[in-house]
Amino acid sequence: MTRHAVRGRLVWFTDDPATAGAEAVRDIADGAVVIEGAVIRAVGPAAEVLTPDIAVAHYPEALILPGLIDTHIHYAQTRVIGSYGAQLLDWLTRYTFPAERRFADPAHCASVARFFLAELFRNGTTAAVVYPTVHGHSVDALCGAAEAQGMRLIAGKIMMDDGPEGLRDTAESGYRESKALIERWHGRGRIGYAVTPRFAVTSSRAQLEAAGALLAEHPGCWLQTHLSENRAEIQTVAERFPEARDYLDVYDRAGLLGPRSLFGHCIHLSAAERQRLSETGSVAVFCPTSNLFIGSGLFDLRTMRDAACPVRVALATDVGGGTSYSLIRTAAEGYKVLQLQGQSWPALEAFYAMTLGNARALGLEAEIGTLQGGAHADLVVLEPGATPALAHRLEAIDDDTLDERLFALMTMGDDRAVAATYVAGRQVHTRTG
Ligand code: GUN
Ligand code: ZN
């Protein structure tokens, strides 16, 4: 099989810098990633790993990182992003549900899926965990498009038997259709399935139990839903499920917690809820641009890291509640969310979160989020001097202070900093202009 390589400054993580410190960071000033087929064959200093027979794409000024990973994003909300003036439940009713009804049309699904993947690649995102809609064919359109790109993608039909008119399934049909989709997609190429009850506001107890049954029958699948994003949402859930101790307990009773379970938002958690997330190895997904934009609240990372009760955390855009497809912008807003609470987030930790941290949250660290040999060749090429203001800022920072350079890039960068994106060894985006 022919080999090719990408050359530049390589940066990746072997562990979490929050706990392992500088040891966790790999930084090779003039390095190369040698790619064979879809996989990384070798990585190291360019002088050591390149041979004359290997075609090289050289990015002398750029940082080359593992492709960024988005752990919570809605592909049916590409025309909802940036909708004015509502908090969660109103925002869903006014903007999101009408947009999702259009996915009854398979042709619409296919055209939005194409736009969506191209937009991810433009932003350096090479793997994603995605919410389609209640329509089974919305999963087929997205997974088919991702499979054609060789992309790692996890998705699942939204289950919402108590949803609004036109977007409802039933406990029985949601189960049956999800099962058929699992059989069709889970483990096909790089596609994985996430059982996806939208949240406890739009699913009945019977439906949540059906979701639990699907997980028990297919333990390799993931689970994704929303949890404790907004006060009115929490109140509604308490009224719908008076038997439950708290919001998380509604999911717990249905068997939905575990190390492959992703809970979007997790802003207003009680100590008991954090305890259960911790005990079960469930993942809390931090969606900063969404939480600011919809006015939901501030994610408390410090408490999630409490050594006595640590909760696994992932980072995500949550487009269209989120306001940017860029994980770099998302991290910048995450930093501000933490600043507002007297907490901090060094750039090395934020870039770890976008790459290996999110890969670990999905249990996929052997495949994505790393430049280690044997991993899939999903890469992002970041040009720190992408804009005049960023280039000007970086002139004031030494090359050898990686943390400061990454921090400036994170604070001021966006899709303009993404010079190229590779998925499974193939270049899927090249910045023009
Ligand atoms: N809770 C239930 N559905 C949604 C959604 O689509 N977006 C957000 N941000 N929260 C939700
Ligand atoms: Zn969401």
XYZ file of C-alpha atoms and ligand atoms in Angstrom:
445
model
C 0.000 0.000 0.000
C 1.390 3.437 -0.845
C 2.360 5.738 1.936
C 2.200 9.480 2.251
C 3.000 11.892 5.031
C 2.025 15.170 6.626
C 4.891 17.253 7.983
C 4.938 20.158 10.466
C 4.993 20.737 14.220
C 3.253 17.726 15.759
C 1.332 18.159 19.000
C -0.660 15.455 20.751
C -1.376 14.050 24.201
C -0.710 10.701 25.822
C -2.589 11.540 29.009
C -4.531 14.320 30.734
C -2.230 17.287 31.440
C -4.500 18.244 34.384
C -3.276 15.165 36.237
C -0.120 14.041 34.418
C 1.367 17.523 33.784
C 3.824 18.269 30.969
C 4.673 14.556 30.647
C 1.326 14.143 28.922
C 2.273 16.362 25.957
C 4.139 15.285 22.817
C 5.570 18.199 20.834
C 7.853 17.515 17.854
C 9.042 20.740 16.237
C 9.690 19.286 12.768
C 7.760 16.051 12.752
C 5.925 13.866 10.298
C 2.963 11.542 10.406
C 3.390 8.695 7.915
C 0.059 7.382 6.650
C -0.682 4.040 5.029
C -4.269 3.624 3.865
C -6.493 4.969 6.635
C -3.992 4.468 9.435
C -0.959 6.179 10.978
C 2.018 3.927 10.289
C 4.788 5.998 11.900
C 5.206 9.271 13.731
C 8.340 11.099 14.802
C 10.953 13.671 13.762
C 10.737 14.199 9.981
C 14.424 13.327 9.585
C 13.789 9.919 11.137
C 10.478 8.789 9.679
C 10.500 10.210 6.133
C 12.070 8.312 3.265
C 12.419 9.530 -0.336
C 9.599 7.330 -1.629
C 6.993 9.009 0.614
C 5.001 11.925 -0.839
C 4.910 14.696 1.749
C 2.439 17.533 2.378
C 4.612 20.034 4.226
C 3.079 22.723 6.469
C 6.198 24.455 7.823
C 4.363 27.052 9.953
C 1.549 24.831 11.139
C 0.645 22.710 14.117
C -0.577 19.235 13.266
C -2.887 17.685 15.856
C -5.242 14.737 15.985
C -8.574 15.688 14.387
C -10.967 17.361 16.817
C -13.870 15.381 18.262
C -17.351 16.774 18.897
C -19.276 14.704 21.445
C -22.713 16.368 21.115
C -24.080 18.110 18.028
C -27.448 18.222 16.223
C -27.218 17.935 12.443
C -30.888 18.888 12.075
C -30.187 22.297 13.640
C -27.906 23.798 10.993
C -30.712 26.271 10.189
C -31.542 26.915 13.851
C -28.134 28.125 15.014
C -28.257 31.767 16.025
C -32.028 31.979 16.678
C -32.908 34.929 18.862
C -34.138 35.354 22.335
C -35.422 32.169 23.937
C -34.512 29.798 26.732
C -34.549 26.053 26.283
C -38.210 24.970 26.174
C -39.344 27.984 24.123
C -36.324 27.684 21.885
C -37.197 24.062 21.128
C -40.835 24.894 20.368
C -40.234 28.073 18.410
C -37.212 27.109 16.332
C -35.948 23.573 16.738
C -39.030 21.414 16.360
C -40.187 23.200 13.172
C -36.702 22.742 11.682
C -36.679 19.056 12.635
C -40.108 18.446 11.012
C -38.530 19.168 7.627
C -36.450 15.998 8.047
C -39.541 13.988 7.187
C -38.238 14.535 3.643
C -35.293 12.204 2.886
C -33.947 14.557 0.213
C -33.709 17.327 2.818
C -31.832 14.945 5.146
C -29.332 14.112 2.429
C -28.631 17.714 1.486
C -28.246 18.876 5.107
C -26.018 15.869 5.921
C -23.681 16.898 3.077
C -23.501 20.484 4.313
C -23.043 19.355 7.898
C -20.069 17.061 7.286
C -18.356 19.637 5.083
C -18.794 22.208 7.849
C -17.310 19.856 10.450
C -14.282 19.276 8.227
C -13.860 23.023 7.623
C -13.622 23.380 11.390
C -11.123 20.561 11.852
C -13.662 18.182 13.396
C -13.074 14.648 12.185
C -15.287 12.616 14.532
C -18.668 13.415 16.035
C -21.512 12.135 18.167
C -24.641 13.425 16.484
C -28.373 13.791 17.082
C -30.382 13.367 13.867
C -34.210 13.559 14.251
C -37.030 11.192 15.122
C -37.074 10.007 11.495
C -35.161 6.780 10.874
C -34.110 7.929 7.405
C -32.408 10.980 8.969
C -29.968 8.467 10.507
C -29.508 6.673 7.191
C -28.713 9.935 5.382
C -26.126 11.024 7.936
C -24.489 7.653 8.508
C -24.380 6.976 4.770
C -22.648 10.323 4.156
C -20.148 9.706 6.983
C -19.452 6.168 5.833
C -18.675 7.449 2.339
C -16.066 9.770 3.907
C -14.561 7.016 6.084
C -15.414 9.131 9.098
C -15.870 8.018 12.731
C -19.423 8.988 13.551
C -21.833 7.944 16.282
C -25.545 8.715 15.908
C -28.978 7.327 16.627
C -32.601 8.062 15.891
C -34.110 10.452 18.399
C -36.778 8.733 20.496
C -39.580 11.110 21.597
C -42.956 9.481 22.112
C -44.214 12.507 24.103
C -42.824 14.942 21.552
C -44.804 17.594 19.672
C -47.158 16.907 16.784
C -45.336 15.558 13.763
C -42.226 14.528 15.680
C -43.566 11.654 17.753
C -42.786 7.996 17.689
C -44.199 5.488 20.200
C -42.411 3.437 22.825
C -42.884 0.421 20.569
C -41.984 2.039 17.217
C -39.022 3.886 18.748
C -37.667 0.591 20.029
C -38.300 -1.304 16.802
C -36.864 1.374 14.502
C -33.841 1.921 16.741
C -33.159 -1.810 16.758
C -33.312 -2.001 12.975
C -30.935 0.974 12.717
C -28.516 -0.618 15.202
C -28.479 -3.738 13.076
C -27.936 -1.676 9.936
C -25.297 0.744 11.197
C -23.556 -0.183 14.433
C -20.044 -1.392 13.634
C -20.424 -0.792 9.882
C -17.102 0.809 8.885
C -16.491 3.519 11.474
C -20.150 4.107 12.313
C -21.409 3.483 15.828
C -24.934 3.704 17.192
C -26.099 5.795 20.136
C -29.509 5.014 21.609
C -30.992 8.522 21.721
C -34.010 9.303 23.896
C -34.058 13.095 23.467
C -34.713 13.881 27.154
C -37.176 13.069 29.916
C -39.472 15.916 28.829
C -40.307 14.182 25.531
C -40.013 10.478 26.430
C -42.414 8.433 28.565
C -41.250 6.002 31.200
C -42.126 3.165 28.813
C -39.912 4.687 26.140
C -36.978 5.230 28.498
C -37.300 1.596 29.574
C -37.290 0.560 25.919
C -34.077 2.573 25.491
C -32.635 0.690 28.480
C -33.633 -2.610 26.871
C -31.869 -1.615 23.635
C -28.702 -0.830 25.577
C -28.856 -4.116 27.473
C -29.336 -6.013 24.203
C -26.552 -4.083 22.432
C -23.889 -3.297 25.049
C -21.479 -1.926 22.422
C -23.840 0.951 21.678
C -23.636 4.361 23.289
C -26.440 6.295 24.965
C -26.960 10.012 24.511
C -29.507 12.345 26.043
C -29.857 15.723 27.768
C -29.721 16.287 31.522
C -30.275 19.264 33.842
C -29.698 22.029 31.338
C -32.387 24.476 32.402
C -34.495 25.116 35.538
C -37.888 24.941 33.803
C -36.845 21.678 32.158
C -35.889 20.212 35.551
C -39.237 21.307 37.013
C -41.123 19.700 34.115
C -39.251 16.443 34.606
C -39.999 16.479 38.347
C -43.719 16.860 37.547
C -43.683 14.119 34.901
C -41.787 11.633 37.081
C -42.851 12.228 40.706
C -41.553 8.804 41.715
C -37.961 9.711 40.798
C -35.541 11.109 43.382
C -34.146 13.616 40.882
C -33.715 14.142 37.132
C -30.858 11.659 36.737
C -32.827 9.053 38.652
C -35.414 9.050 35.846
C -32.676 7.754 33.522
C -31.121 5.563 36.210
C -34.377 3.661 36.807
C -34.482 2.870 33.084
C -30.933 1.470 33.091
C -29.445 4.296 31.033
C -26.304 5.092 33.061
C -22.858 3.681 32.349
C -19.440 4.353 30.819
C -20.851 4.671 27.283
C -23.599 7.086 28.359
C -23.262 10.758 27.394
C -25.360 13.330 29.263
C -25.475 16.722 27.566
C -25.153 19.841 29.772
C -25.273 18.657 33.433
C -25.402 22.211 34.751
C -27.755 22.112 37.720
C -26.787 18.799 39.289
C -27.296 17.817 42.916
C -24.549 16.064 44.884
C -26.564 12.828 44.657
C -26.702 13.118 40.863
C -22.969 13.702 40.627
C -22.416 10.729 42.876
C -24.419 8.453 40.545
C -22.695 9.794 37.433
C -19.370 9.132 39.137
C -20.232 5.615 40.351
C -21.480 4.530 36.945
C -18.644 6.103 34.925
C -21.194 8.141 32.957
C -20.002 11.193 31.018
C -21.110 14.814 31.554
C -20.852 16.787 28.313
C -19.806 20.439 28.640
C -21.392 22.598 25.896
C -20.244 26.135 26.696
C -21.430 28.150 23.698
C -24.866 26.593 24.009
C -25.096 27.142 27.746
C -24.225 30.816 27.331
C -26.409 31.385 24.286
C -29.566 29.690 25.605
C -28.857 31.231 28.997
C -28.801 27.847 30.724
C -26.038 28.341 33.271
C -22.382 27.673 34.007
C -20.875 24.180 33.918
C -18.873 23.536 37.083
C -15.708 21.703 36.011
C -13.997 21.963 39.385
C -16.787 20.074 41.123
C -16.741 17.413 38.388
C -13.062 16.912 39.159
C -13.628 16.474 42.910
C -11.294 13.587 43.779
C -13.884 12.114 46.140
C -16.531 11.991 43.401
C -14.940 12.462 39.955
C -17.272 12.685 36.965
C -15.928 11.979 33.472
C -16.273 15.083 31.294
C -16.378 15.647 27.532
C -16.535 18.853 25.480
C -19.009 19.611 22.681
C -20.446 22.349 20.494
C -24.160 21.437 20.760
C -24.923 23.233 17.499
C -27.676 24.623 16.982
C -28.090 25.628 20.669
C -24.353 26.102 20.430
C -23.235 29.018 18.297
C -20.145 27.640 16.561
C -19.126 24.464 14.783
C -15.563 25.162 15.900
C -14.288 23.241 18.903
C -11.583 25.885 19.193
C -14.227 28.589 19.665
C -16.101 26.255 21.976
C -13.026 25.838 24.163
C -12.514 29.602 24.228
C -16.045 30.064 25.550
C -15.471 27.186 27.964
C -12.525 29.082 29.376
C -14.784 32.107 29.968
C -17.503 30.000 31.589
C -14.876 28.740 34.030
C -13.399 32.215 34.544
C -16.832 33.434 35.654
C -16.676 30.857 38.437
C -13.097 31.591 39.506
C -11.850 28.481 37.741
C -9.266 28.157 35.026
C -8.519 26.008 32.006
C -5.017 26.062 30.542
C -4.860 25.608 26.776
C -3.102 22.251 27.076
C -6.084 20.940 29.023
C -8.536 22.401 26.524
C -6.708 20.885 23.521
C -6.501 17.596 25.404
C -10.283 17.788 25.861
C -10.874 18.395 22.124
C -8.716 15.375 21.200
C -7.686 12.535 23.521
C -10.032 13.600 26.322
C -13.098 13.303 24.099
C -11.734 10.074 22.569
C -11.434 8.611 26.065
C -14.934 9.769 26.949
C -16.125 7.621 24.025
C -13.779 4.723 24.810
C -12.154 5.235 21.401
C -8.666 6.364 22.403
C -6.947 3.612 20.369
C -8.604 4.918 17.194
C -8.982 8.701 17.455
C -7.679 11.706 19.381
C -4.035 10.655 19.070
C -1.143 10.614 16.592
C 0.119 7.299 17.954
C 0.977 4.661 15.316
C -1.970 2.360 14.609
C -4.587 5.063 15.174
C -6.717 6.276 12.291
C -5.124 9.114 10.332
C -7.624 11.798 11.330
C -5.660 15.049 11.503
C -6.137 18.772 11.680
C -3.546 21.237 10.411
C -3.766 24.519 12.324
C -2.076 27.648 11.079
C -1.555 29.802 14.133
C -1.004 32.933 12.047
C -4.282 32.527 10.187
C -5.533 36.074 10.716
C -3.552 39.318 10.872
C -4.523 39.867 14.520
C -3.508 36.352 15.504
C -0.215 36.543 13.589
C 0.498 39.887 15.256
C -0.308 38.436 18.698
C 1.886 35.389 18.128
C 4.895 37.523 17.250
C 4.979 38.351 20.951
C 5.117 34.687 22.024
C 8.193 32.417 21.883
C 7.957 29.287 19.751
C 8.875 27.125 22.691
C 5.989 28.190 24.921
C 3.439 25.812 23.438
C 0.854 26.483 26.126
C 0.813 30.240 25.423
C 0.703 29.767 21.658
C -2.172 27.330 21.930
C -3.981 29.666 24.279
C -3.760 32.598 21.853
C -4.871 30.296 19.053
C -7.799 29.062 21.099
C -8.863 32.552 22.151
C -8.638 34.180 18.742
C -8.829 31.267 16.318
C -11.704 29.596 14.499
C -12.241 27.862 11.156
C -9.835 30.338 9.541
C -7.007 28.656 11.443
C -7.807 25.266 9.901
C -5.497 24.947 6.901
C -6.368 21.318 6.176
C -8.279 18.371 7.591
C -7.595 14.679 6.983
C -10.042 11.864 7.617
C -8.810 8.273 7.462
C -5.694 9.467 5.653
C -7.552 11.450 3.004
C -7.577 15.227 2.780
C -11.222 16.270 3.141
C -10.708 20.015 3.539
C -8.170 22.516 2.257
C -8.554 26.145 3.187
C -8.769 28.385 0.183
C -7.774 32.031 0.542
N -32.827 19.339 25.274
C -33.633 18.559 24.528
N -33.431 18.734 23.222
C -32.469 19.643 23.121
C -31.818 20.257 22.009
O -32.092 19.973 20.843
N -30.857 21.176 22.300
C -30.511 21.495 23.581
N -29.564 22.399 23.798
N -31.128 20.950 24.636
C -32.078 20.034 24.407
Zn -28.217 18.950 22.495
